[in-house]
PDB file of C-alpha atoms in Angstrom:
ATOM      1  CA  MET S   1      31.563   9.053  27.524  1.00 40.00           C
ATOM      2  CA  SER S   2      27.839   8.140  26.278  1.00 42.00           C
ATOM      3  CA  GLU S   3      27.779   7.827  22.675  1.00 47.00           C
ATOM      4  CA  GLN S   4      24.531   8.398  20.848  1.00 46.00           C
ATOM      5  CA  CYS S   5      24.652   5.731  17.565  1.00 49.00           C
ATOM      6  CA  GLU S   6      22.760   6.893  14.525  1.00 52.00           C
ATOM      7  CA  CYS S   7      21.750   3.655  13.773  1.00 55.00           C
ATOM      8  CA  ASP S   8      18.414   2.125  12.734  1.00 61.00           C
ATOM      9  CA  PHE S   9      18.859  -1.237  14.149  1.00 82.00           C
ATOM     10  CA  ILE S  10      15.743  -3.082  14.485  1.00 84.00           C
ATOM     11  CA  SER S  11      14.979  -5.124  18.021  1.00 86.00           C
ATOM     12  CA  VAL S  12      12.037  -6.723  19.297  1.00 91.00           C
ATOM     13  CA  GLY S  13       9.017  -4.461  20.402  1.00 87.00           C
ATOM     14  CA  ASP S  14      10.131  -1.821  17.428  1.00 88.00           C
ATOM     15  CA  VAL S  15       7.252  -0.535  15.369  1.00 90.00           C
ATOM     16  CA  VAL S  16       8.692  -1.037  11.460  1.00 91.00           C
ATOM     17  CA  GLU S  17       6.666  -0.696   8.596  1.00 91.00           C
ATOM     18  CA  HIS S  18       7.929  -2.223   4.621  1.00 91.00           C
ATOM     19  CA  LYS S  19      10.117  -0.019   2.568  1.00 90.00           C
ATOM     20  CA  MET S  20       7.901  -0.633  -0.575  1.00 91.00           C
ATOM     21  CA  ASN S  21       4.771  -1.079   0.582  1.00 88.00           C
ATOM     22  CA  THR S  22       4.023   1.388   3.818  1.00 83.00           C
ATOM     23  CA  SER S  23       0.604   0.026   4.515  1.00 87.00           C
ATOM     24  CA  VAL S  24       2.182  -3.380   5.847  1.00 89.00           C
ATOM     25  CA  PHE S  25       3.660  -2.447   9.714  1.00 90.00           C
ATOM     26  CA  GLY S  26       3.263  -3.774  12.860  1.00 91.00           C
ATOM     27  CA  ILE S  27       5.940  -4.814  16.038  1.00 92.00           C
ATOM     28  CA  VAL S  28       8.480  -6.944  16.016  1.00 92.00           C
ATOM     29  CA  ILE S  29       8.007  -9.993  17.984  1.00 93.00           C
ATOM     30  CA  GLY S  30      11.127 -12.437  16.786  1.00 92.00           C
ATOM     31  CA  ILE S  31      14.292 -12.411  15.052  1.00 91.00           C
ATOM     32  CA  ALA S  32      16.052 -15.263  13.541  1.00 90.00           C
ATOM     33  CA  GLY S  33      19.198 -14.001  11.702  1.00 86.00           C
ATOM     34  CA  SER S  34      18.430 -11.506   8.880  1.00 86.00           C
ATOM     35  CA  LEU S  35      14.293 -12.407   9.271  1.00 91.00           C
ATOM     36  CA  ILE S  36      12.791 -10.358  11.228  1.00 92.00           C
ATOM     37  CA  TYR S  37       9.074 -11.822  12.341  1.00 94.00           C
ATOM     38  CA  ILE S  38       6.444  -9.084  12.828  1.00 93.00           C
ATOM     39  CA  ARG S  39       2.847  -9.170  13.801  1.00 93.00           C
ATOM     40  CA  THR S  40       1.012  -6.650  11.516  1.00 90.00           C
ATOM     41  CA  SER S  41      -1.640  -3.947  12.292  1.00 86.00           C
ATOM     42  CA  PRO S  42      -4.935  -4.963  12.058  1.00 85.00           C
ATOM     43  CA  THR S  43      -5.163  -8.058  11.049  1.00 88.00           C
ATOM     44  CA  LEU S  44      -2.618  -9.783  13.794  1.00 88.00           C
ATOM     45  CA  ALA S  45      -1.283 -11.909  11.298  1.00 90.00           C
ATOM     46  CA  VAL S  46       2.302 -12.835  11.757  1.00 93.00           C
ATOM     47  CA  LEU S  47       4.796 -11.943   8.732  1.00 91.00           C
ATOM     48  CA  SER S  48       8.275 -12.767   8.242  1.00 92.00           C
ATOM     49  CA  PHE S  49      10.985 -10.311   6.348  1.00 92.00           C
ATOM     50  CA  HIS S  50      14.629  -9.929   5.680  1.00 92.00           C
ATOM     51  CA  GLU S  51      15.502  -6.727   7.643  1.00 89.00           C
ATOM     52  CA  TRP S  52      16.394  -5.001   4.564  1.00 90.00           C
ATOM     53  CA  GLU S  53      12.933  -4.677   3.745  1.00 91.00           C
ATOM     54  CA  LEU S  54      12.134  -2.710   6.611  1.00 90.00           C
ATOM     55  CA  GLN S  55      12.426   0.245   8.211  1.00 88.00           C
ATOM     56  CA  LEU S  56      11.862   2.252  11.385  1.00 87.00           C
ATOM     57  CA  THR S  57       8.460   4.031  11.870  1.00 84.00           C
ATOM     58  CA  GLU S  58       9.314   5.360  15.892  1.00 65.00           C
ATOM     59  CA  ASP S  59      12.576   6.703  17.754  1.00 57.00           C
ATOM     60  CA  ASP S  60      12.080   6.515  21.317  1.00 55.00           C
ATOM     61  CA  GLU S  61      15.035   8.424  21.900  1.00 60.00           C
ATOM     62  CA  LEU S  62      13.355  11.392  20.464  1.00 60.00           C
ATOM     63  CA  PRO S  63      10.867  13.232  21.901  1.00 63.00           C
ATOM     64  CA  PRO S  64       8.163  13.947  20.065  1.00 61.00           C
ATOM     65  CA  THR S  65       7.555  17.310  17.831  1.00 65.00           C
ATOM     66  CA  PRO S  66       5.252  19.717  19.618  1.00 69.00           C
ATOM     67  CA  ALA S  67       2.009  20.553  17.838  1.00 68.00           C
ATOM     68  CA  LYS S  68       1.655  23.915  16.713  1.00 72.00           C
ATOM     69  CA  ALA S  69      -1.055  26.381  18.510  1.00 70.00           C
ATOM     70  CA  GLU S  70      -4.074  26.900  16.436  1.00 71.00           C
ATOM     71  CA  GLU S  71      -4.513  30.340  15.720  1.00 72.00           C
ATOM     72  CA  LYS S  72      -8.198  31.586  16.637  1.00 67.00           C
ATOM     73  CA  PRO S  73     -10.011  32.739  13.884  1.00 68.00           C
ATOM     74  CA  SER S  74     -10.831  36.653  13.858  1.00 72.00           C
ATOM     75  CA  ASN S  75     -15.098  36.247  12.982  1.00 73.00           C
ATOM     76  CA  VAL S  76     -15.711  34.058  15.702  1.00 68.00           C
ATOM     77  CA  ILE S  77     -17.315  35.029  18.910  1.00 72.00           C
ATOM     78  CA  ALA S  78     -17.521  33.392  22.153  1.00 74.00           C
ATOM     79  CA  VAL S  79     -20.824  32.631  23.529  1.00 76.00           C
ATOM     80  CA  ASP S  80     -21.759  31.537  27.085  1.00 79.00           C
ATOM     81  CA  PHE S  81     -24.570  29.835  27.192  1.00 82.00           C
ATOM     82  CA  THR S  82     -24.365  29.705  31.256  1.00 86.00           C
ATOM     83  CA  LYS S  83     -26.104  33.237  30.727  1.00 83.00           C
ATOM     84  CA  PRO S  84     -29.939  33.773  30.161  1.00 81.00           C
ATOM     85  CA  ARG S  85     -30.056  36.272  26.847  1.00 73.00           C
ATOM     86  CA  VAL S  86     -32.510  38.061  25.317  1.00 74.00           C
ATOM     87  CA  LEU S  87     -33.500  37.203  21.927  1.00 69.00           C
ATOM     88  CA  LYS S  88     -34.396  39.580  19.603  1.00 70.00           C
ATOM     89  CA  LYS S  89     -37.416  39.085  17.714  1.00 67.00           C
ATOM     90  CA  SER S  90     -37.842  40.726  14.049  1.00 66.00           C
ATOM     91  CA  THR S  91     -39.837  38.862  12.095  1.00 62.00           C
ATOM     92  CA  LYS S  92     -41.438  40.008   8.897  1.00 67.00           C
ATOM     93  CA  THR S  93     -43.564  36.129   8.543  1.00 65.00           C
ATOM     94  CA  ALA S  94     -45.285  36.236  12.007  1.00 61.00           C
ATOM     95  CA  GLY S  95     -47.003  33.601  12.494  1.00 63.00           C
ATOM     96  CA  GLU S  96     -45.430  31.583   9.904  1.00 62.00           C
ATOM     97  CA  ALA S  97     -43.383  28.144   9.498  1.00 59.00           C
TER      98      ALA S  97
END
């Protein structure tokens, strides 16, 4: 009997972001009661927030969603640059640069 919890408990090592300012995010490095200490990115400053101010940004339990394969445009012609080609010479301005 394995029960999956859909909880969003924050623990050390989780990547979290601030709910009101999502440009503040980082890794949880410590917990003291309701205060959670995070090392922010990219400044590496240590900030403390209450647990209700933060939200998880990653869920390690769920696999990442697969990326969609890009469709090849119909007007693209593949060119093999390893083979020699004869270039067509059709210039009206011979000798002009």
